[in-house]
XYZ file of N, CA, C and O in Angstrom:
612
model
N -22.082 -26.132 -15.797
C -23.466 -25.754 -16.015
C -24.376 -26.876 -15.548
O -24.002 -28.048 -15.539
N -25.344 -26.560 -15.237
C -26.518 -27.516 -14.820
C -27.430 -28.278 -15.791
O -27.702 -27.556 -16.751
N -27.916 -29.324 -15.855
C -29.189 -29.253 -16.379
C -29.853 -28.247 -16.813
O -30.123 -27.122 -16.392
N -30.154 -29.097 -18.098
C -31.178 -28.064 -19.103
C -32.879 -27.621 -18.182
O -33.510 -28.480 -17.566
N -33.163 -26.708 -18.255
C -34.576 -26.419 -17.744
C -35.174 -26.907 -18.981
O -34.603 -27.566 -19.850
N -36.629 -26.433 -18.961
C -38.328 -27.218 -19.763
C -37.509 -26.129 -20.880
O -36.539 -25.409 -20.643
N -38.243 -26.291 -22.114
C -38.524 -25.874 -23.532
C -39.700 -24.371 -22.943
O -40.904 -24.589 -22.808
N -39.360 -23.563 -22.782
C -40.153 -22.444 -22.657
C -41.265 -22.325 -23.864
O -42.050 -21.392 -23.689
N -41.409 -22.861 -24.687
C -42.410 -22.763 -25.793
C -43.396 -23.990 -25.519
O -44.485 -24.020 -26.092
N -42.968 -25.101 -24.553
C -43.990 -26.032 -24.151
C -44.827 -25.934 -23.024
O -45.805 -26.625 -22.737
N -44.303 -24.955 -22.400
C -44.713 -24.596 -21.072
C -45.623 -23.369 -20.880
O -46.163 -23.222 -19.783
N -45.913 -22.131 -22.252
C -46.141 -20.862 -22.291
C -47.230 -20.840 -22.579
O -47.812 -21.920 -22.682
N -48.081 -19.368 -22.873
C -48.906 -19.110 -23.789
C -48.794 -17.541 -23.673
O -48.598 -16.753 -22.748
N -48.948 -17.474 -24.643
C -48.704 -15.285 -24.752
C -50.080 -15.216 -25.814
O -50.425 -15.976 -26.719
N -50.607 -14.130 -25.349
C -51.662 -13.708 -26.258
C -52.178 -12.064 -26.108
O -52.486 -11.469 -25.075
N -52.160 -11.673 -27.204
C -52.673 -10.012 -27.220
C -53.815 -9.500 -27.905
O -54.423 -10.328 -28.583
N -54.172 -8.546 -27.893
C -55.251 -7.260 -28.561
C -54.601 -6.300 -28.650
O -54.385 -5.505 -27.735
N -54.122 -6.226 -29.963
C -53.285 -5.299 -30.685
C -54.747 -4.016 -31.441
O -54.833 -2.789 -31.494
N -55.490 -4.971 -31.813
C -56.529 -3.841 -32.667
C -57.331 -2.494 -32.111
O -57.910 -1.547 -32.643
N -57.028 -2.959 -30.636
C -58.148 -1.645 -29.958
C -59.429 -2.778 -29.800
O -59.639 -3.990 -29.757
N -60.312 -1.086 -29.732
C -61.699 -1.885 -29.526
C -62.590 -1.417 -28.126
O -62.230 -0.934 -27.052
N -63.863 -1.784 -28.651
C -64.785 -1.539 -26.854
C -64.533 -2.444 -26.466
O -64.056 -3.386 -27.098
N -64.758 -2.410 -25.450
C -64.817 -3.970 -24.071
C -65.967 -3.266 -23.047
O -66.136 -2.242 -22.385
N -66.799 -4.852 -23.468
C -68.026 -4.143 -22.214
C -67.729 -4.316 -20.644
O -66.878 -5.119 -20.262
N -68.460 -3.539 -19.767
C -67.825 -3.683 -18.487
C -68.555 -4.652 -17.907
O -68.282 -4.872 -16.727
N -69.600 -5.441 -18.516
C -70.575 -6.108 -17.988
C -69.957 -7.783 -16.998
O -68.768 -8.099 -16.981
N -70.951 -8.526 -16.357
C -70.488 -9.166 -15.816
C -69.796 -10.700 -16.668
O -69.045 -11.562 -16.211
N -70.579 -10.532 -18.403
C -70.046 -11.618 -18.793
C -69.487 -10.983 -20.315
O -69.710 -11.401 -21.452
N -68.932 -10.180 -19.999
C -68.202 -9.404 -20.946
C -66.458 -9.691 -20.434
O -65.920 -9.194 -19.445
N -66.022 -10.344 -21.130
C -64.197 -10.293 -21.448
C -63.517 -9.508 -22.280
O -64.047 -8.695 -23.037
N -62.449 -9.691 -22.192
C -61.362 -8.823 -23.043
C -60.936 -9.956 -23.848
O -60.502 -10.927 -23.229
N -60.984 -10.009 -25.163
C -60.675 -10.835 -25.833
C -59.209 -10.495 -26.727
O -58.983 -9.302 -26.928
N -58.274 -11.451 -27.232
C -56.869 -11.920 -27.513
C -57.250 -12.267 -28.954
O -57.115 -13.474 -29.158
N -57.704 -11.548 -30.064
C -57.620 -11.938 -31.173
C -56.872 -12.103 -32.476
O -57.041 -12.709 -33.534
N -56.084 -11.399 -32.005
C -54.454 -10.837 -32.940
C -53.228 -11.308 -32.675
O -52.453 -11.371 -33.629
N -52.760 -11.745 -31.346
C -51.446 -12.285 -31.763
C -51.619 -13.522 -30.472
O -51.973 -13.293 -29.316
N -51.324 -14.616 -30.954
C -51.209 -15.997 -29.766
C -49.789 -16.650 -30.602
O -49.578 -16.908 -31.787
N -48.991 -16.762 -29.397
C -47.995 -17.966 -29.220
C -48.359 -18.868 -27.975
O -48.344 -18.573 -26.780
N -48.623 -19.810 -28.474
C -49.463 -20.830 -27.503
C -48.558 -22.469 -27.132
O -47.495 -22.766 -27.678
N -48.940 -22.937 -26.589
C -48.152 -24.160 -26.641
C -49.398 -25.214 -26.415
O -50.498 -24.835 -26.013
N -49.093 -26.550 -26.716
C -50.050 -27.370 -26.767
C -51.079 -27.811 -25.536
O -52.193 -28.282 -25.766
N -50.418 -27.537 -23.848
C -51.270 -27.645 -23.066
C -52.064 -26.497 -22.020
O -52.694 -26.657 -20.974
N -51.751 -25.390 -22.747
C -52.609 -23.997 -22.439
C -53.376 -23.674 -23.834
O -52.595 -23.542 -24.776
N -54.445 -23.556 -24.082
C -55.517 -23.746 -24.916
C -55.959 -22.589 -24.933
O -56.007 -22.015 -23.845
N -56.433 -21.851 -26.166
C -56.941 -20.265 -25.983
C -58.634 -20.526 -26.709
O -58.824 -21.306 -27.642
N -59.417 -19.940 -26.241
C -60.383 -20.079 -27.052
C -61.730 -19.242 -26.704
O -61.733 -18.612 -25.647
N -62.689 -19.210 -27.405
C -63.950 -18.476 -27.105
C -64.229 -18.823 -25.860
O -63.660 -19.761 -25.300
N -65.402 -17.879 -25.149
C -66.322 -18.090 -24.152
C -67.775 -18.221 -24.316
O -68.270 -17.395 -25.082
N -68.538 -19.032 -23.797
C -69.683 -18.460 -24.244
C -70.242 -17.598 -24.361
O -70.853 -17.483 -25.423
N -70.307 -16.925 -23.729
C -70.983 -15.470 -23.858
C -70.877 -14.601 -25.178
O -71.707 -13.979 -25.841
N -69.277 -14.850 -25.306
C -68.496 -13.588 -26.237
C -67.492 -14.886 -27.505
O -66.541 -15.584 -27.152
N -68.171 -14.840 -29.082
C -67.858 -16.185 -29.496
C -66.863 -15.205 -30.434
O -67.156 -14.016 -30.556
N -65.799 -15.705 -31.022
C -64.936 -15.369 -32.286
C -63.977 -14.039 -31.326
O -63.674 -13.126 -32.094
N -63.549 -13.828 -30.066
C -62.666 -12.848 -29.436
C -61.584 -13.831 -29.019
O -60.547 -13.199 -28.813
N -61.427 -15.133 -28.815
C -60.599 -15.915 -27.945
C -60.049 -14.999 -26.908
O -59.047 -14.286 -26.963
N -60.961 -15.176 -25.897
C -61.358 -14.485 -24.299
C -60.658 -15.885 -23.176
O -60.191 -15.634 -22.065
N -60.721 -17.173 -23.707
C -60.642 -18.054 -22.724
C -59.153 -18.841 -22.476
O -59.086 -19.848 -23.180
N -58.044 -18.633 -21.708
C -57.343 -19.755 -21.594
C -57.404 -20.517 -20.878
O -57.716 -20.075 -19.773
N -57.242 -21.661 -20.916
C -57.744 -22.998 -19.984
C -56.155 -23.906 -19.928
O -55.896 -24.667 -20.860
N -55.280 -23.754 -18.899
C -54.387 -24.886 -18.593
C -54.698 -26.008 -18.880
O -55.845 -26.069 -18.437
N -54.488 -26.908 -19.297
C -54.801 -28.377 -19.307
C -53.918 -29.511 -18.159
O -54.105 -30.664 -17.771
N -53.356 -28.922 -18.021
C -52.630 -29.881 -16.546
C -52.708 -29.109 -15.548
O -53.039 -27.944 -15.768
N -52.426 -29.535 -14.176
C -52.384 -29.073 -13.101
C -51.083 -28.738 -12.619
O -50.218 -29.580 -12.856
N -50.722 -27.675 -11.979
C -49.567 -27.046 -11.673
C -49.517 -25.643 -11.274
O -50.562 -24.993 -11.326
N -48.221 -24.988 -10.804
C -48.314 -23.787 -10.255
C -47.958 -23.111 -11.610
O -47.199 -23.627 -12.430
N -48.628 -21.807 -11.783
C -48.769 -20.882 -12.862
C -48.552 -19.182 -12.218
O -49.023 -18.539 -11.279
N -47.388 -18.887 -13.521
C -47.646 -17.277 -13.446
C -48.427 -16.891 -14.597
O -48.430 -17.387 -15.724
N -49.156 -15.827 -14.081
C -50.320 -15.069 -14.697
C -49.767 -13.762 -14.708
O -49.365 -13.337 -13.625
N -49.636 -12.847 -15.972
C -49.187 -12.088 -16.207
C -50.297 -11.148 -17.158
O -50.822 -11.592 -18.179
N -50.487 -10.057 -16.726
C -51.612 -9.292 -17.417
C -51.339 -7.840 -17.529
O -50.626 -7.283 -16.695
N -51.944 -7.117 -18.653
C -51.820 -5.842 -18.825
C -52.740 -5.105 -19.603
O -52.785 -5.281 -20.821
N -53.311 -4.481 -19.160
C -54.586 -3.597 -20.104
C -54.025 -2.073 -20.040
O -53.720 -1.371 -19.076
N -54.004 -1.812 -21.558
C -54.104 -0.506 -21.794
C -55.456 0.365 -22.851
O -55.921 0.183 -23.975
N -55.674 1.279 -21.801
C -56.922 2.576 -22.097
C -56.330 3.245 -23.362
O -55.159 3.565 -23.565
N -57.288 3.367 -24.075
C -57.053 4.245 -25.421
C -56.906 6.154 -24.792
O -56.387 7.114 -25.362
N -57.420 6.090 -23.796
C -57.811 7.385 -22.883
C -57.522 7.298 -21.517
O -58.101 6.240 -21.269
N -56.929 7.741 -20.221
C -57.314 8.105 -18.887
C -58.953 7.523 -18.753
O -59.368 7.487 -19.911
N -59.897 7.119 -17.939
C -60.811 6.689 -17.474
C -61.420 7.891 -16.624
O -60.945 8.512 -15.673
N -62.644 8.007 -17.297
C -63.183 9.519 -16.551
C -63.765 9.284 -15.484
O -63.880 10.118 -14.586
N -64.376 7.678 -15.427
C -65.089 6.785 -14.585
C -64.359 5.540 -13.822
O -63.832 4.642 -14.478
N -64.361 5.543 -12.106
C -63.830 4.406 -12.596
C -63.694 3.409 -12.785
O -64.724 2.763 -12.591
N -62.452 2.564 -13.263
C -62.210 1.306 -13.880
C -61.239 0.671 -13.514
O -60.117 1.090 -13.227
N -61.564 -0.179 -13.511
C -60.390 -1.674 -12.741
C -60.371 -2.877 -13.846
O -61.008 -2.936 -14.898
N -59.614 -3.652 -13.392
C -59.278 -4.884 -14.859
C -59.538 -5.927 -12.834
O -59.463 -5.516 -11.676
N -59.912 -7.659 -13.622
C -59.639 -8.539 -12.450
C -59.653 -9.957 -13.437
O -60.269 -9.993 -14.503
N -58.966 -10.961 -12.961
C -58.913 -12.292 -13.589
C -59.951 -13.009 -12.727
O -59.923 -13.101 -11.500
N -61.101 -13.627 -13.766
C -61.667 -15.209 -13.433
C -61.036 -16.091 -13.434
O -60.400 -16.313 -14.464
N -60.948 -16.705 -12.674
C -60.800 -18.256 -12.541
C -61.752 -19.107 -12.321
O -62.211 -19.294 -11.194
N -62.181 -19.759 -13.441
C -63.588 -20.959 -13.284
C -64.589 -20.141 -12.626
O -64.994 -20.397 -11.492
N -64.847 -19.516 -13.068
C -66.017 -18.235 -12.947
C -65.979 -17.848 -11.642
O -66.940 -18.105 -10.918
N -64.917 -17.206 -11.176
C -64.554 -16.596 -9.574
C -63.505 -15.359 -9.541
O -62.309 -15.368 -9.836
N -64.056 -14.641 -9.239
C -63.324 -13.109 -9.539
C -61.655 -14.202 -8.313
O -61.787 -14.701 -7.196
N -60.639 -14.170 -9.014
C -59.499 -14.168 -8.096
C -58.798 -12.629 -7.483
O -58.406 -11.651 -8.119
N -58.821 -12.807 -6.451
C -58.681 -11.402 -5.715
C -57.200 -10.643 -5.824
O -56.964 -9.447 -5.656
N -56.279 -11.722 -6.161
C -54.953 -11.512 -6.170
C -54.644 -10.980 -7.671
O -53.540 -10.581 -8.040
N -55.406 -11.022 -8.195
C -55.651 -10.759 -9.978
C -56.368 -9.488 -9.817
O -56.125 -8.738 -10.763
N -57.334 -8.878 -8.767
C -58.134 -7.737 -8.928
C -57.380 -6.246 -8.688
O -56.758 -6.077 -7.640
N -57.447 -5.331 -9.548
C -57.463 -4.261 -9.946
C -58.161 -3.364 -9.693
O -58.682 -2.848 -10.682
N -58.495 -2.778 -8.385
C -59.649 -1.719 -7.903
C -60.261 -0.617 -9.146
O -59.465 -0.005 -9.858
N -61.439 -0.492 -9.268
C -61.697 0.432 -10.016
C -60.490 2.104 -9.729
O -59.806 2.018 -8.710
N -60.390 2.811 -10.176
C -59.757 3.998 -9.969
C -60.006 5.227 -11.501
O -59.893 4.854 -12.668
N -60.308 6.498 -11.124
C -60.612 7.233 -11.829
C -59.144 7.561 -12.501
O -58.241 7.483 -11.668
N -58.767 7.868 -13.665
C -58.224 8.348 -14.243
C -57.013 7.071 -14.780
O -55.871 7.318 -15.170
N -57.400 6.232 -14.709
C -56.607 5.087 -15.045
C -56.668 4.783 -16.092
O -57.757 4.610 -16.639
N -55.203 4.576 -16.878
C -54.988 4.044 -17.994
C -54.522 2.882 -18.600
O -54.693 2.446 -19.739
N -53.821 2.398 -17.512
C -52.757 1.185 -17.272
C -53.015 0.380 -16.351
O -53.101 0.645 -15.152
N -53.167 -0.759 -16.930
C -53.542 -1.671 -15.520
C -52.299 -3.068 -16.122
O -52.075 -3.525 -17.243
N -51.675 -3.403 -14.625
C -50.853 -4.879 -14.912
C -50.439 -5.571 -13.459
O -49.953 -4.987 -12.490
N -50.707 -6.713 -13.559
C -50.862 -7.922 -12.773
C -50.268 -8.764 -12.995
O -50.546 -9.381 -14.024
N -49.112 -9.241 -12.125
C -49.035 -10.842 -12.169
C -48.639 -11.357 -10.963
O -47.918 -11.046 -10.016
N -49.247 -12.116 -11.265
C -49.657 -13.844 -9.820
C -49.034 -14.977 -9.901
O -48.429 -15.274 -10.930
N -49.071 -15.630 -9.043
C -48.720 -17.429 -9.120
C -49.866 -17.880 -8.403
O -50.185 -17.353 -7.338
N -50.711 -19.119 -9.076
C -51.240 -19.722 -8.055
C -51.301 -21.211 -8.966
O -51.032 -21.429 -10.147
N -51.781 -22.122 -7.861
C -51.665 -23.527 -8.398
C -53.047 -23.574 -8.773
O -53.956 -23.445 -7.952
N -53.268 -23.804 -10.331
C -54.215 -24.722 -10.742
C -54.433 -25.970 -10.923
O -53.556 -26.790 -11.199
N -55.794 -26.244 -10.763
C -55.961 -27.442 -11.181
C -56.179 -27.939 -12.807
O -56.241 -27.017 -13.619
N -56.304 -29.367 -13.347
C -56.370 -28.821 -14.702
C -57.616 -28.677 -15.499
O -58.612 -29.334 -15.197
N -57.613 -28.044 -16.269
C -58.504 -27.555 -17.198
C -59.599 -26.437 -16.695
O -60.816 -26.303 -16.828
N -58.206 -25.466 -15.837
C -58.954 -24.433 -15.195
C -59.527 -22.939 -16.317
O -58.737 -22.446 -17.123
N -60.667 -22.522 -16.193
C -60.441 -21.354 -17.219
C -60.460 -20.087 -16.216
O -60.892 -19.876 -15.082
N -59.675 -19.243 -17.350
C -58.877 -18.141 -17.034
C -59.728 -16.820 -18.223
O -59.799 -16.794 -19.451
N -60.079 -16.188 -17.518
C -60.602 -14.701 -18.208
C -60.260 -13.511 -17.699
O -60.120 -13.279 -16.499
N -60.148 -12.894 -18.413
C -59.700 -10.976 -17.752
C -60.741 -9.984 -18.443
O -60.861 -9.927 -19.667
N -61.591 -9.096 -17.425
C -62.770 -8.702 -17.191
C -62.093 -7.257 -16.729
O -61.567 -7.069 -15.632
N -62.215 -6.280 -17.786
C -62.103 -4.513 -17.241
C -63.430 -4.282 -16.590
O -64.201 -4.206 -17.547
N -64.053 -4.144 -15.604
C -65.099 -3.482 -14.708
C -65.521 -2.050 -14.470
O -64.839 -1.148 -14.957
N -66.332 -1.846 -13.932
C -66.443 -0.769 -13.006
C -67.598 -0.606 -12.012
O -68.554 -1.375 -12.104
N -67.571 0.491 -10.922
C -68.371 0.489 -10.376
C -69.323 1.174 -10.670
O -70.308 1.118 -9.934
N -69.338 1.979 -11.754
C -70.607 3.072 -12.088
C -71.133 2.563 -12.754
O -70.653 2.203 -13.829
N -73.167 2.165 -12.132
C -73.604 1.337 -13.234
C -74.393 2.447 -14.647
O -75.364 2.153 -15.344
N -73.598 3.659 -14.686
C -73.853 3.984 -15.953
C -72.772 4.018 -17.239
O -72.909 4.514 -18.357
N -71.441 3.163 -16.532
C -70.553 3.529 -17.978
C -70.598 1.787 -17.961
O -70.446 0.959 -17.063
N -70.926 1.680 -19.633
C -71.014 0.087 -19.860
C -69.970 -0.671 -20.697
O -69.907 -1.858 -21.017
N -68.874 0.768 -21.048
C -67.437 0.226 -21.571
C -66.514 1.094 -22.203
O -66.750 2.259 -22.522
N -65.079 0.264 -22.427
C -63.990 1.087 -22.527
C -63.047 0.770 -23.408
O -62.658 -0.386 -23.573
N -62.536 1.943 -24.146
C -61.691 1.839 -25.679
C -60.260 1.012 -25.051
O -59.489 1.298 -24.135
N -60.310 0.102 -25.815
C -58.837 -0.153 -25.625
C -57.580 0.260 -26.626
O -57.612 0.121 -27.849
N -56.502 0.777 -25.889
C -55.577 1.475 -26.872
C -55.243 0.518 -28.124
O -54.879 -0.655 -28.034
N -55.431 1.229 -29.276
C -54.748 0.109 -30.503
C -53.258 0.441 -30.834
O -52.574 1.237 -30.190
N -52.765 -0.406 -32.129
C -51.403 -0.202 -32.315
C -50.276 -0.736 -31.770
O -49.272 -0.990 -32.435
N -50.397 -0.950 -30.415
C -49.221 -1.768 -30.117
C -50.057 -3.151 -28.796
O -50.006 -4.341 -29.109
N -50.568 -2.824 -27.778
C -50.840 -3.730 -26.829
C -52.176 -3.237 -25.804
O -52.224 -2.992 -24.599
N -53.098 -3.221 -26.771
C -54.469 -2.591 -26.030
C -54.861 -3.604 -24.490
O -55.473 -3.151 -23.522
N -54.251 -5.226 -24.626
C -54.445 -5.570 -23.716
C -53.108 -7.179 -23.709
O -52.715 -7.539 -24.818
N -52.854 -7.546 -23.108
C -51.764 -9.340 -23.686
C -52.344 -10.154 -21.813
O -52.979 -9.828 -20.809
N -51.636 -11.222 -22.326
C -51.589 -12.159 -21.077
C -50.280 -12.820 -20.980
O -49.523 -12.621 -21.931
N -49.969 -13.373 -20.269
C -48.979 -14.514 -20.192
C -48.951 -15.546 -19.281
O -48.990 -15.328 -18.070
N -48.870 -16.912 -19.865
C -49.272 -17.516 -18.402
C -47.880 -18.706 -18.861
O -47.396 -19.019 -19.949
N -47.586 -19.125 -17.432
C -46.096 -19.999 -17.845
C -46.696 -21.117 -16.436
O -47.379 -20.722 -15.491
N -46.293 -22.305 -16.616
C -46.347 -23.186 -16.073
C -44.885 -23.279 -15.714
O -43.917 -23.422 -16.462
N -44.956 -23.140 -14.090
C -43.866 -22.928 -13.587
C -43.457 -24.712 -12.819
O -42.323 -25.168 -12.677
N -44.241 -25.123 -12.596
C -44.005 -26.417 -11.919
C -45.409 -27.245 -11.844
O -46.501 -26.679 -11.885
N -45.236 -28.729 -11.724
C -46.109 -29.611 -11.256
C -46.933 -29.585 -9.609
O -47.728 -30.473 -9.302
C-alpha cells in the first residue's frame, strides 16, 4: 500500500438547505446553507452582506485547486425559466453556470478550478424573466448542498 492521502475532514466543507424556502432570483440574492455544515477549519462558511443569518458564503482560506460540487432542487418543475450559477469574488464563473431552462427542477454542477486564497464562493438560482423574482426550494431532504474539497496546492 502507499502512503496515507490528507485527512478528508481537513480538506472539505459540505453544507445544505434541508428546510425549503424562497430564494430570490435577484442579483444579490443567494441560496443560503443553514441546516447542515460539516466544515473543516480552512473553508469558512458564513453570511453575505446582502443576505445576513442564511450562511450563503464559503471562502477557501488557502490557495489551491478545488472541486466545487453543487445541487439545487425545485420544490416544483419551473414554469419560468431558471438556471442556478456560482460566484466567485463577485464574478458569475461560467463553468459553474446553469442556463435558465423552463421546466427545470434539478440543477447540479461540479468544477475544478484553482483558487486563490480567501476566495468567496456563492450559488445564485436566476432567471431571465424580469417578472418572476423567486423560487421554492424543495424541503425535507436537500432543497439545495455544496461541496468543495481542496484537491491540491
Amino acid at each position: 500500500t502507499g502512503a496515507p492521502g490528507p485527512n478528508p475532514t481537513a480538506i472539505a466543507a459540505y453544507a445544505a438547505n434541508t428546510q425549503g424556502g424562497s430564494v430570490g432570483l435577484g442579483d444579490y440574492d443567494f441560496i443560503g446553507f443553514p441546516d447542515v455544515s460539516v466544515l473543516c477549519p480552512e473553508i469558512i462558511l458564513c453570511d453575505s452582506s446582502s443576505m445576513l443569518g442564511v450562511n450563503s458564503v464559503f471562502s477557501p482560506q488557502k490557495a489551491g485547486t478545488y472541486q466545487i460540487s453543487y445541487r439545487v432542487t425545485l420544490s416544483t418543475p419551473s414554469v419560468q425559466p431558471v438556471g442556478t450559477r456560482l460566484s466567485i469574488s463577485s464574478t458569475d464563473d461560467y463553468e459553474g453556470v446553469i442556463a435558465p431552462t423552463v421546466g427545470a427542477q434539478q440543477f447540479e454542477c461540479t468544477l475544478t478550478l484553482a483558487l486563490p486564497e480567501r476566495t468567496i464562493i456563492e450559488l445564485q438560482a436566476y432567471s431571465t424573466t424580469p417578472s418572476m423574482d423567486s423560487v421554492q426550494l424543495a424541503s425535507g431532504a436537500s432543497g439545495a448542498s455544496m461541496l468543495i474539497v481542496r484537491l491540491g496546492d
